[in-house]
JSON list of C-alpha atoms in Angstrom, two decimals:
[
{"chain": "A", "resi": 514, "resn": "GLN", "atom": "CA", "xyz": [-0.08, 0.20, -0.19]},
{"chain": "A", "resi": 515, "resn": "LYS", "atom": "CA", "xyz": [1.41, 3.46, -0.91]},
{"chain": "A", "resi": 516, "resn": "GLU", "atom": "CA", "xyz": [1.48, 6.10, 1.89]},
{"chain": "A", "resi": 517, "resn": "VAL", "atom": "CA", "xyz": [-0.44, 8.54, -0.27]},
{"chain": "A", "resi": 518, "resn": "GLU", "atom": "CA", "xyz": [-3.08, 7.46, -2.59]},
{"chain": "A", "resi": 519, "resn": "GLN", "atom": "CA", "xyz": [-4.45, 9.75, -5.53]},
{"chain": "A", "resi": 520, "resn": "ASP", "atom": "CA", "xyz": [-7.26, 8.71, -7.76]},
{"chain": "A", "resi": 521, "resn": "PRO", "atom": "CA", "xyz": [-5.67, 9.39, -11.21]},
{"chain": "A", "resi": 522, "resn": "GLY", "atom": "CA", "xyz": [-8.95, 10.55, -12.72]},
{"chain": "A", "resi": 523, "resn": "PRO", "atom": "CA", "xyz": [-9.46, 11.27, -15.84]},
{"chain": "A", "resi": 524, "resn": "LEU", "atom": "CA", "xyz": [-11.74, 13.94, -14.57]},
{"chain": "A", "resi": 525, "resn": "SER", "atom": "CA", "xyz": [-13.59, 15.94, -17.10]},
{"chain": "A", "resi": 526, "resn": "VAL", "atom": "CA", "xyz": [-15.93, 18.81, -15.99]},
{"chain": "A", "resi": 527, "resn": "PRO", "atom": "CA", "xyz": [-17.85, 21.72, -17.68]},
{"chain": "A", "resi": 528, "resn": "GLU", "atom": "CA", "xyz": [-16.45, 25.34, -17.34]},
{"chain": "A", "resi": 529, "resn": "GLY", "atom": "CA", "xyz": [-17.22, 27.29, -14.05]},
{"chain": "A", "resi": 530, "resn": "ALA", "atom": "CA", "xyz": [-18.13, 23.74, -12.25]},
{"chain": "A", "resi": 531, "resn": "ILE", "atom": "CA", "xyz": [-16.92, 22.99, -8.57]},
{"chain": "A", "resi": 532, "resn": "VAL", "atom": "CA", "xyz": [-14.12, 20.78, -8.97]},
{"chain": "A", "resi": 533, "resn": "SER", "atom": "CA", "xyz": [-13.14, 18.51, -5.51]},
{"chain": "A", "resi": 534, "resn": "LEU", "atom": "CA", "xyz": [-9.57, 16.61, -5.87]},
{"chain": "A", "resi": 535, "resn": "ASN", "atom": "CA", "xyz": [-8.47, 14.39, -2.84]},
{"chain": "A", "resi": 536, "resn": "CYS", "atom": "CA", "xyz": [-5.87, 12.05, -1.38]},
{"chain": "A", "resi": 537, "resn": "THR", "atom": "CA", "xyz": [-5.87, 9.52, 1.31]},
{"chain": "A", "resi": 538, "resn": "TYR", "atom": "CA", "xyz": [-2.46, 8.95, 3.75]},
{"chain": "A", "resi": 539, "resn": "SER", "atom": "CA", "xyz": [-1.35, 6.50, 5.83]},
{"chain": "A", "resi": 540, "resn": "ASN", "atom": "CA", "xyz": [1.68, 8.06, 7.51]},
{"chain": "A", "resi": 541, "resn": "SER", "atom": "CA", "xyz": [0.15, 10.22, 10.79]},
{"chain": "A", "resi": 542, "resn": "ALA", "atom": "CA", "xyz": [3.29, 11.74, 10.97]},
{"chain": "A", "resi": 543, "resn": "PHE", "atom": "CA", "xyz": [2.56, 13.70, 7.93]},
{"chain": "A", "resi": 544, "resn": "GLN", "atom": "CA", "xyz": [2.16, 17.45, 9.06]},
{"chain": "A", "resi": 545, "resn": "TYR", "atom": "CA", "xyz": [3.09, 19.70, 5.79]},
{"chain": "A", "resi": 546, "resn": "PHE", "atom": "CA", "xyz": [0.60, 19.14, 2.84]},
{"chain": "A", "resi": 547, "resn": "MET", "atom": "CA", "xyz": [1.11, 20.62, -0.70]},
{"chain": "A", "resi": 548, "resn": "TRP", "atom": "CA", "xyz": [-1.00, 20.70, -3.64]},
{"chain": "A", "resi": 549, "resn": "TYR", "atom": "CA", "xyz": [0.62, 21.11, -6.92]},
{"chain": "A", "resi": 550, "resn": "ARG", "atom": "CA", "xyz": [-0.23, 21.92, -10.57]},
{"chain": "A", "resi": 551, "resn": "GLN", "atom": "CA", "xyz": [1.61, 19.96, -13.61]},
{"chain": "A", "resi": 552, "resn": "TYR", "atom": "CA", "xyz": [1.20, 21.11, -17.18]},
{"chain": "A", "resi": 553, "resn": "SER", "atom": "CA", "xyz": [1.78, 18.70, -19.47]},
{"chain": "A", "resi": 554, "resn": "ARG", "atom": "CA", "xyz": [5.65, 18.55, -20.55]},
{"chain": "A", "resi": 555, "resn": "LYS", "atom": "CA", "xyz": [5.87, 20.99, -17.81]},
{"chain": "A", "resi": 556, "resn": "GLY", "atom": "CA", "xyz": [7.30, 20.86, -13.98]},
{"chain": "A", "resi": 557, "resn": "PRO", "atom": "CA", "xyz": [5.26, 20.99, -11.18]},
{"chain": "A", "resi": 558, "resn": "GLU", "atom": "CA", "xyz": [4.37, 24.21, -9.52]},
{"chain": "A", "resi": 559, "resn": "LEU", "atom": "CA", "xyz": [3.10, 24.56, -6.26]},
{"chain": "A", "resi": 560, "resn": "LEU", "atom": "CA", "xyz": [-0.28, 25.90, -5.89]},
{"chain": "A", "resi": 561, "resn": "MET", "atom": "CA", "xyz": [-1.10, 26.10, -2.26]},
{"chain": "A", "resi": 562, "resn": "TYR", "atom": "CA", "xyz": [0.33, 24.39, 1.05]},
{"chain": "A", "resi": 563, "resn": "THR", "atom": "CA", "xyz": [-1.29, 23.88, 4.99]},
{"chain": "A", "resi": 564, "resn": "TYR", "atom": "CA", "xyz": [0.41, 23.09, 7.96]},
{"chain": "A", "resi": 565, "resn": "SER", "atom": "CA", "xyz": [-1.45, 20.85, 10.18]},
{"chain": "A", "resi": 566, "resn": "SER", "atom": "CA", "xyz": [-4.91, 20.51, 9.66]},
{"chain": "A", "resi": 567, "resn": "GLY", "atom": "CA", "xyz": [-7.73, 23.01, 8.57]},
{"chain": "A", "resi": 568, "resn": "ASN", "atom": "CA", "xyz": [-8.96, 25.27, 5.62]},
{"chain": "A", "resi": 569, "resn": "LYS", "atom": "CA", "xyz": [-6.94, 27.69, 3.62]},
{"chain": "A", "resi": 570, "resn": "GLU", "atom": "CA", "xyz": [-8.15, 29.68, 0.86]},
{"chain": "A", "resi": 571, "resn": "ASP", "atom": "CA", "xyz": [-6.68, 31.44, -2.33]},
{"chain": "A", "resi": 572, "resn": "GLY", "atom": "CA", "xyz": [-8.47, 32.94, -5.03]},
{"chain": "A", "resi": 573, "resn": "ARG", "atom": "CA", "xyz": [-10.73, 30.09, -6.48]},
{"chain": "A", "resi": 574, "resn": "PHE", "atom": "CA", "xyz": [-8.79, 27.47, -4.62]},
{"chain": "A", "resi": 575, "resn": "THR", "atom": "CA", "xyz": [-9.08, 25.72, -1.45]},
{"chain": "A", "resi": 576, "resn": "ALA", "atom": "CA", "xyz": [-7.20, 23.29, 0.67]},
{"chain": "A", "resi": 577, "resn": "GLN", "atom": "CA", "xyz": [-8.81, 21.34, 3.48]},
{"chain": "A", "resi": 578, "resn": "VAL", "atom": "CA", "xyz": [-6.77, 19.26, 5.49]},
{"chain": "A", "resi": 579, "resn": "ASP", "atom": "CA", "xyz": [-8.45, 16.75, 8.19]},
{"chain": "A", "resi": 580, "resn": "LYS", "atom": "CA", "xyz": [-5.84, 14.78, 9.74]},
{"chain": "A", "resi": 581, "resn": "SER", "atom": "CA", "xyz": [-8.33, 12.80, 11.83]},
{"chain": "A", "resi": 582, "resn": "SER", "atom": "CA", "xyz": [-9.54, 11.15, 8.78]},
{"chain": "A", "resi": 583, "resn": "LYS", "atom": "CA", "xyz": [-6.25, 11.15, 7.03]},
{"chain": "A", "resi": 584, "resn": "TYR", "atom": "CA", "xyz": [-8.04, 13.10, 3.96]},
{"chain": "A", "resi": 585, "resn": "ILE", "atom": "CA", "xyz": [-6.81, 16.01, 2.00]},
{"chain": "A", "resi": 586, "resn": "SER", "atom": "CA", "xyz": [-8.78, 18.02, -0.74]},
{"chain": "A", "resi": 587, "resn": "LEU", "atom": "CA", "xyz": [-8.17, 20.54, -2.99]},
{"chain": "A", "resi": 588, "resn": "PHE", "atom": "CA", "xyz": [-11.67, 22.73, -4.36]},
{"chain": "A", "resi": 589, "resn": "ILE", "atom": "CA", "xyz": [-11.81, 24.76, -7.15]},
{"chain": "A", "resi": 590, "resn": "ARG", "atom": "CA", "xyz": [-14.41, 27.15, -7.70]},
{"chain": "A", "resi": 591, "resn": "ASP", "atom": "CA", "xyz": [-15.37, 28.47, -11.52]},
{"chain": "A", "resi": 592, "resn": "SER", "atom": "CA", "xyz": [-13.14, 26.17, -12.98]},
{"chain": "A", "resi": 593, "resn": "GLN", "atom": "CA", "xyz": [-11.66, 27.56, -15.96]},
{"chain": "A", "resi": 594, "resn": "PRO", "atom": "CA", "xyz": [-9.97, 25.50, -19.57]},
{"chain": "A", "resi": 595, "resn": "SER", "atom": "CA", "xyz": [-6.45, 26.92, -18.36]},
{"chain": "A", "resi": 596, "resn": "ASP", "atom": "CA", "xyz": [-7.17, 24.71, -15.01]},
{"chain": "A", "resi": 597, "resn": "SER", "atom": "CA", "xyz": [-6.78, 21.31, -17.49]},
{"chain": "A", "resi": 598, "resn": "ALA", "atom": "CA", "xyz": [-3.26, 20.05, -15.90]},
{"chain": "A", "resi": 599, "resn": "THR", "atom": "CA", "xyz": [-2.75, 16.88, -14.00]},
{"chain": "A", "resi": 600, "resn": "TYR", "atom": "CA", "xyz": [-2.97, 17.97, -9.81]},
{"chain": "A", "resi": 601, "resn": "LEU", "atom": "CA", "xyz": [-0.73, 16.18, -7.59]},
{"chain": "A", "resi": 602, "resn": "CYS", "atom": "CA", "xyz": [-0.87, 16.48, -3.84]},
{"chain": "A", "resi": 603, "resn": "ALA", "atom": "CA", "xyz": [1.96, 15.82, -1.48]},
{"chain": "A", "resi": 604, "resn": "MET", "atom": "CA", "xyz": [3.56, 15.78, 1.85]},
{"chain": "A", "resi": 605, "resn": "SER", "atom": "CA", "xyz": [5.80, 15.40, 4.64]},
{"chain": "A", "resi": 606, "resn": "ALA", "atom": "CA", "xyz": [6.44, 14.51, 7.73]},
{"chain": "A", "resi": 607, "resn": "GLY", "atom": "CA", "xyz": [9.25, 17.05, 8.73]},
{"chain": "A", "resi": 608, "resn": "GLY", "atom": "CA", "xyz": [9.54, 20.15, 6.59]},
{"chain": "A", "resi": 609, "resn": "TYR", "atom": "CA", "xyz": [9.25, 20.47, 2.89]},
{"chain": "A", "resi": 610, "resn": "ASN", "atom": "CA", "xyz": [12.35, 18.55, 1.34]},
{"chain": "A", "resi": 611, "resn": "LYS", "atom": "CA", "xyz": [11.44, 15.53, 2.33]},
{"chain": "A", "resi": 612, "resn": "LEU", "atom": "CA", "xyz": [7.88, 15.38, -0.15]},
{"chain": "A", "resi": 613, "resn": "ILE", "atom": "CA", "xyz": [6.09, 12.01, -0.83]},
{"chain": "A", "resi": 614, "resn": "PHE", "atom": "CA", "xyz": [3.74, 12.47, -4.00]},
{"chain": "A", "resi": 615, "resn": "GLY", "atom": "CA", "xyz": [0.56, 11.14, -5.05]},
{"chain": "A", "resi": 616, "resn": "ALA", "atom": "CA", "xyz": [-0.03, 10.04, -8.52]},
{"chain": "A", "resi": 617, "resn": "GLY", "atom": "CA", "xyz": [-1.65, 12.87, -9.73]},
{"chain": "A", "resi": 618, "resn": "THR", "atom": "CA", "xyz": [-5.23, 13.66, -10.86]},
{"chain": "A", "resi": 619, "resn": "ARG", "atom": "CA", "xyz": [-5.64, 14.58, -14.47]},
{"chain": "A", "resi": 620, "resn": "LEU", "atom": "CA", "xyz": [-8.57, 16.81, -14.95]},
{"chain": "A", "resi": 621, "resn": "ALA", "atom": "CA", "xyz": [-9.84, 18.27, -17.90]},
{"chain": "A", "resi": 622, "resn": "VAL", "atom": "CA", "xyz": [-12.13, 21.50, -18.21]},
{"chain": "A", "resi": 623, "resn": "HIS", "atom": "CA", "xyz": [-14.06, 21.45, -21.50]},
{"chain": "A", "resi": 624, "resn": "PRO", "atom": "CA", "xyz": [-15.40, 24.90, -22.48]},
{"chain": "B", "resi": 590, "resn": "GLU", "atom": "CA", "xyz": [14.27, 35.54, -12.44]},
{"chain": "B", "resi": 591, "resn": "ALA", "atom": "CA", "xyz": [15.22, 33.04, -14.73]},
{"chain": "B", "resi": 592, "resn": "GLY", "atom": "CA", "xyz": [13.94, 29.18, -13.54]},
{"chain": "B", "resi": 593, "resn": "VAL", "atom": "CA", "xyz": [15.50, 25.69, -12.87]},
{"chain": "B", "resi": 594, "resn": "VAL", "atom": "CA", "xyz": [17.04, 24.90, -16.18]},
{"chain": "B", "resi": 595, "resn": "GLN", "atom": "CA", "xyz": [17.31, 21.23, -17.21]},
{"chain": "B", "resi": 596, "resn": "SER", "atom": "CA", "xyz": [19.11, 19.83, -20.57]},
{"chain": "B", "resi": 597, "resn": "PRO", "atom": "CA", "xyz": [18.66, 18.15, -22.78]},
{"chain": "B", "resi": 598, "resn": "ARG", "atom": "CA", "xyz": [14.84, 18.26, -22.86]},
{"chain": "B", "resi": 599, "resn": "TYR", "atom": "CA", "xyz": [14.83, 14.75, -24.45]},
{"chain": "B", "resi": 600, "resn": "LYS", "atom": "CA", "xyz": [16.88, 11.70, -24.78]},
{"chain": "B", "resi": 601, "resn": "ILE", "atom": "CA", "xyz": [16.46, 8.67, -26.49]},
{"chain": "B", "resi": 602, "resn": "ILE", "atom": "CA", "xyz": [19.11, 6.05, -25.65]},
{"chain": "B", "resi": 603, "resn": "GLU", "atom": "CA", "xyz": [19.82, 2.51, -26.50]},
{"chain": "B", "resi": 604, "resn": "LYS", "atom": "CA", "xyz": [19.67, -0.11, -23.18]},
{"chain": "B", "resi": 605, "resn": "LYS", "atom": "CA", "xyz": [23.35, -0.46, -21.49]},
{"chain": "B", "resi": 606, "resn": "GLN", "atom": "CA", "xyz": [24.36, 3.15, -22.59]},
{"chain": "B", "resi": 607, "resn": "PRO", "atom": "CA", "xyz": [25.29, 5.77, -20.27]},
{"chain": "B", "resi": 608, "resn": "VAL", "atom": "CA", "xyz": [23.33, 9.01, -20.29]},
{"chain": "B", "resi": 609, "resn": "ALA", "atom": "CA", "xyz": [23.87, 12.23, -18.34]},
{"chain": "B", "resi": 610, "resn": "PHE", "atom": "CA", "xyz": [21.56, 14.95, -17.54]},
{"chain": "B", "resi": 611, "resn": "TRP", "atom": "CA", "xyz": [22.38, 18.57, -16.07]},
{"chain": "B", "resi": 612, "resn": "CYS", "atom": "CA", "xyz": [20.63, 20.99, -14.03]},
{"chain": "B", "resi": 613, "resn": "ASN", "atom": "CA", "xyz": [21.19, 24.50, -13.50]},
{"chain": "B", "resi": 614, "resn": "PRO", "atom": "CA", "xyz": [19.24, 25.48, -10.16]},
{"chain": "B", "resi": 615, "resn": "ILE", "atom": "CA", "xyz": [17.61, 29.25, -9.29]},
{"chain": "B", "resi": 616, "resn": "SER", "atom": "CA", "xyz": [20.56, 31.50, -8.00]},
{"chain": "B", "resi": 617, "resn": "GLY", "atom": "CA", "xyz": [21.00, 31.76, -4.83]},
{"chain": "B", "resi": 618, "resn": "HIS", "atom": "CA", "xyz": [19.33, 28.42, -3.84]},
{"chain": "B", "resi": 619, "resn": "ASN", "atom": "CA", "xyz": [21.53, 26.16, -1.68]},
{"chain": "B", "resi": 620, "resn": "THR", "atom": "CA", "xyz": [19.16, 23.08, -2.00]},
{"chain": "B", "resi": 621, "resn": "LEU", "atom": "CA", "xyz": [18.56, 20.95, -5.18]},
{"chain": "B", "resi": 622, "resn": "TYR", "atom": "CA", "xyz": [16.81, 17.64, -5.94]},
{"chain": "B", "resi": 623, "resn": "TRP", "atom": "CA", "xyz": [16.84, 15.54, -8.51]},
{"chain": "B", "resi": 624, "resn": "TYR", "atom": "CA", "xyz": [13.16, 13.20, -8.96]},
{"chain": "B", "resi": 625, "resn": "ARG", "atom": "CA", "xyz": [12.15, 10.69, -11.50]},
{"chain": "B", "resi": 626, "resn": "GLN", "atom": "CA", "xyz": [8.21, 10.62, -12.39]},
{"chain": "B", "resi": 627, "resn": "ASN", "atom": "CA", "xyz": [7.08, 7.57, -14.15]},
{"chain": "B", "resi": 628, "resn": "LEU", "atom": "CA", "xyz": [4.51, 7.64, -16.77]},
{"chain": "B", "resi": 629, "resn": "GLY", "atom": "CA", "xyz": [1.05, 8.58, -14.68]},
{"chain": "B", "resi": 630, "resn": "GLN", "atom": "CA", "xyz": [3.13, 9.04, -11.36]},
{"chain": "B", "resi": 631, "resn": "GLY", "atom": "CA", "xyz": [4.01, 11.63, -9.03]},
{"chain": "B", "resi": 632, "resn": "PRO", "atom": "CA", "xyz": [7.90, 12.47, -8.79]},
{"chain": "B", "resi": 633, "resn": "GLU", "atom": "CA", "xyz": [9.68, 10.31, -6.32]},
{"chain": "B", "resi": 634, "resn": "LEU", "atom": "CA", "xyz": [13.01, 11.42, -4.96]},
{"chain": "B", "resi": 635, "resn": "LEU", "atom": "CA", "xyz": [16.06, 10.39, -5.99]},
{"chain": "B", "resi": 636, "resn": "ILE", "atom": "CA", "xyz": [18.65, 12.72, -4.20]},
{"chain": "B", "resi": 637, "resn": "ARG", "atom": "CA", "xyz": [18.89, 15.98, -2.22]},
{"chain": "B", "resi": 638, "resn": "TYR", "atom": "CA", "xyz": [21.98, 18.28, -1.78]},
{"chain": "B", "resi": 639, "resn": "GLU", "atom": "CA", "xyz": [22.28, 20.85, 0.73]},
{"chain": "B", "resi": 640, "resn": "ASN", "atom": "CA", "xyz": [25.06, 22.84, -1.11]},
{"chain": "B", "resi": 641, "resn": "GLU", "atom": "CA", "xyz": [27.90, 20.38, -2.20]},
{"chain": "B", "resi": 642, "resn": "GLU", "atom": "CA", "xyz": [26.61, 17.70, 0.13]},
{"chain": "B", "resi": 643, "resn": "ALA", "atom": "CA", "xyz": [24.17, 15.31, -0.34]},
{"chain": "B", "resi": 644, "resn": "VAL", "atom": "CA", "xyz": [22.10, 14.73, 2.86]},
{"chain": "B", "resi": 645, "resn": "ASP", "atom": "CA", "xyz": [19.79, 12.26, 0.91]},
{"chain": "B", "resi": 646, "resn": "ASP", "atom": "CA", "xyz": [20.21, 9.88, -1.61]},
{"chain": "B", "resi": 647, "resn": "SER", "atom": "CA", "xyz": [18.44, 6.56, 0.29]},
{"chain": "B", "resi": 648, "resn": "GLN", "atom": "CA", "xyz": [16.33, 6.54, -3.03]},
{"chain": "B", "resi": 649, "resn": "LEU", "atom": "CA", "xyz": [19.21, 6.64, -5.39]},
{"chain": "B", "resi": 650, "resn": "PRO", "atom": "CA", "xyz": [19.78, 3.21, -7.09]},
{"chain": "B", "resi": 651, "resn": "LYS", "atom": "CA", "xyz": [23.68, 3.69, -6.82]},
{"chain": "B", "resi": 652, "resn": "ASP", "atom": "CA", "xyz": [24.87, 0.38, -8.66]},
{"chain": "B", "resi": 653, "resn": "ARG", "atom": "CA", "xyz": [23.85, 2.55, -11.82]},
{"chain": "B", "resi": 654, "resn": "PHE", "atom": "CA", "xyz": [22.99, 6.00, -10.81]},
{"chain": "B", "resi": 655, "resn": "SER", "atom": "CA", "xyz": [25.45, 8.61, -9.94]},
{"chain": "B", "resi": 656, "resn": "ALA", "atom": "CA", "xyz": [25.05, 12.62, -9.18]},
{"chain": "B", "resi": 657, "resn": "GLU", "atom": "CA", "xyz": [27.20, 15.26, -8.53]},
{"chain": "B", "resi": 658, "resn": "ARG", "atom": "CA", "xyz": [27.17, 18.92, -7.29]},
{"chain": "B", "resi": 659, "resn": "LEU", "atom": "CA", "xyz": [29.79, 20.69, -7.99]},
{"chain": "B", "resi": 660, "resn": "LYS", "atom": "CA", "xyz": [30.65, 23.86, -6.22]},
{"chain": "B", "resi": 661, "resn": "GLY", "atom": "CA", "xyz": [27.26, 23.95, -4.76]},
{"chain": "B", "resi": 662, "resn": "VAL", "atom": "CA", "xyz": [25.35, 25.06, -8.04]},
{"chain": "B", "resi": 663, "resn": "ASP", "atom": "CA", "xyz": [24.98, 23.01, -11.00]},
{"chain": "B", "resi": 664, "resn": "SER", "atom": "CA", "xyz": [24.41, 19.60, -10.88]},
{"chain": "B", "resi": 665, "resn": "THR", "atom": "CA", "xyz": [24.67, 16.37, -13.28]},
{"chain": "B", "resi": 666, "resn": "LEU", "atom": "CA", "xyz": [22.87, 13.04, -12.83]},
{"chain": "B", "resi": 667, "resn": "LYS", "atom": "CA", "xyz": [24.41, 10.07, -14.74]},
{"chain": "B", "resi": 668, "resn": "ILE", "atom": "CA", "xyz": [23.04, 6.57, -15.42]},
{"chain": "B", "resi": 669, "resn": "GLN", "atom": "CA", "xyz": [25.39, 4.03, -16.54]},
{"chain": "B", "resi": 670, "resn": "PRO", "atom": "CA", "xyz": [24.09, 1.72, -17.91]},
{"chain": "B", "resi": 671, "resn": "ALA", "atom": "CA", "xyz": [20.46, 2.14, -18.50]},
{"chain": "B", "resi": 672, "resn": "GLU", "atom": "CA", "xyz": [17.91, 0.35, -18.14]},
{"chain": "B", "resi": 673, "resn": "LEU", "atom": "CA", "xyz": [14.67, -0.19, -19.78]},
{"chain": "B", "resi": 674, "resn": "GLY", "atom": "CA", "xyz": [12.77, 0.53, -16.79]},
{"chain": "B", "resi": 675, "resn": "ASP", "atom": "CA", "xyz": [14.56, 3.46, -16.67]},
{"chain": "B", "resi": 676, "resn": "SER", "atom": "CA", "xyz": [12.58, 5.35, -19.05]},
{"chain": "B", "resi": 677, "resn": "ALA", "atom": "CA", "xyz": [11.00, 8.29, -17.25]},
{"chain": "B", "resi": 678, "resn": "VAL", "atom": "CA", "xyz": [10.92, 12.15, -16.78]},
{"chain": "B", "resi": 679, "resn": "TYR", "atom": "CA", "xyz": [14.06, 13.18, -14.44]},
{"chain": "B", "resi": 680, "resn": "LEU", "atom": "CA", "xyz": [13.21, 16.30, -13.11]},
{"chain": "B", "resi": 681, "resn": "CYS", "atom": "CA", "xyz": [15.55, 18.81, -11.08]},
{"chain": "B", "resi": 682, "resn": "ALA", "atom": "CA", "xyz": [14.28, 21.32, -8.28]},
{"chain": "B", "resi": 683, "resn": "SER", "atom": "CA", "xyz": [15.66, 23.79, -5.91]},
{"chain": "B", "resi": 684, "resn": "SER", "atom": "CA", "xyz": [14.90, 26.07, -3.33]},
{"chain": "B", "resi": 685, "resn": "SER", "atom": "CA", "xyz": [15.81, 28.41, -0.66]},
{"chain": "B", "resi": 686, "resn": "ASP", "atom": "CA", "xyz": [13.51, 27.84, 2.01]},
{"chain": "B", "resi": 687, "resn": "ASN", "atom": "CA", "xyz": [10.07, 26.43, 1.83]},
{"chain": "B", "resi": 688, "resn": "GLU", "atom": "CA", "xyz": [8.88, 25.97, -1.95]},
{"chain": "B", "resi": 689, "resn": "GLN", "atom": "CA", "xyz": [10.67, 23.78, -4.00]},
{"chain": "B", "resi": 690, "resn": "TYR", "atom": "CA", "xyz": [10.80, 25.25, -7.81]},
{"chain": "B", "resi": 691, "resn": "PHE", "atom": "CA", "xyz": [10.75, 22.67, -10.71]},
{"chain": "B", "resi": 692, "resn": "GLY", "atom": "CA", "xyz": [12.45, 22.26, -14.18]},
{"chain": "B", "resi": 693, "resn": "PRO", "atom": "CA", "xyz": [10.84, 21.08, -16.96]},
{"chain": "B", "resi": 694, "resn": "GLY", "atom": "CA", "xyz": [12.62, 17.44, -16.72]},
{"chain": "B", "resi": 695, "resn": "THR", "atom": "CA", "xyz": [14.57, 15.43, -18.92]},
{"chain": "B", "resi": 696, "resn": "ARG", "atom": "CA", "xyz": [12.26, 13.00, -20.86]},
{"chain": "B", "resi": 697, "resn": "LEU", "atom": "CA", "xyz": [14.32, 9.62, -21.06]},
{"chain": "B", "resi": 698, "resn": "THR", "atom": "CA", "xyz": [13.37, 6.83, -23.77]},
{"chain": "B", "resi": 699, "resn": "VAL", "atom": "CA", "xyz": [15.69, 3.41, -23.33]},
{"chain": "B", "resi": 700, "resn": "THR", "atom": "CA", "xyz": [14.65, 1.38, -26.40]}
]
């Protein structure tokens, strides 16, 4: 069993939809949680990060961490075709240096 | 500010041949990472450098992989000899604090 599980999708939604992306994990020591976006033929770029539990909002993006359930989510409101990419969750037990990534979820937002 | 530069972007070699990848991190970033990303998977850390020192190489297959970071700036990752299973995207990232910045990767195909 992998430490971080993420549904690979693909997920296809119409423009303007609310998108929910999720990861589950097994290591209770994870404290740092991140979401990366990766466009085709590009490297991942950091979207959001949270420490421990709670919610964090940045524009159309909201990250949620539920440590009791070992479950994290990324919500995208008013999705746009430019949001079409692979979304990777990543987490770490000790700082930002040792990241364990999920497999990524492919998202397609169609006009 | 220039991002992480990697070369070559694409490389096709026959099995048992050697191959090398080069990375130039963002100026001033002391920490450099090499990741391998298999198709449909998230990046997996191979090695992390703090300046010239490899501080985490536990996931580097040392029988065929080697890396160096001379003068604490550029880095080279080498595979010798390459195997079919080494086909993947090799990502370089650098950081100065909490965020890792990724390069576009080198896509290696071993035939």
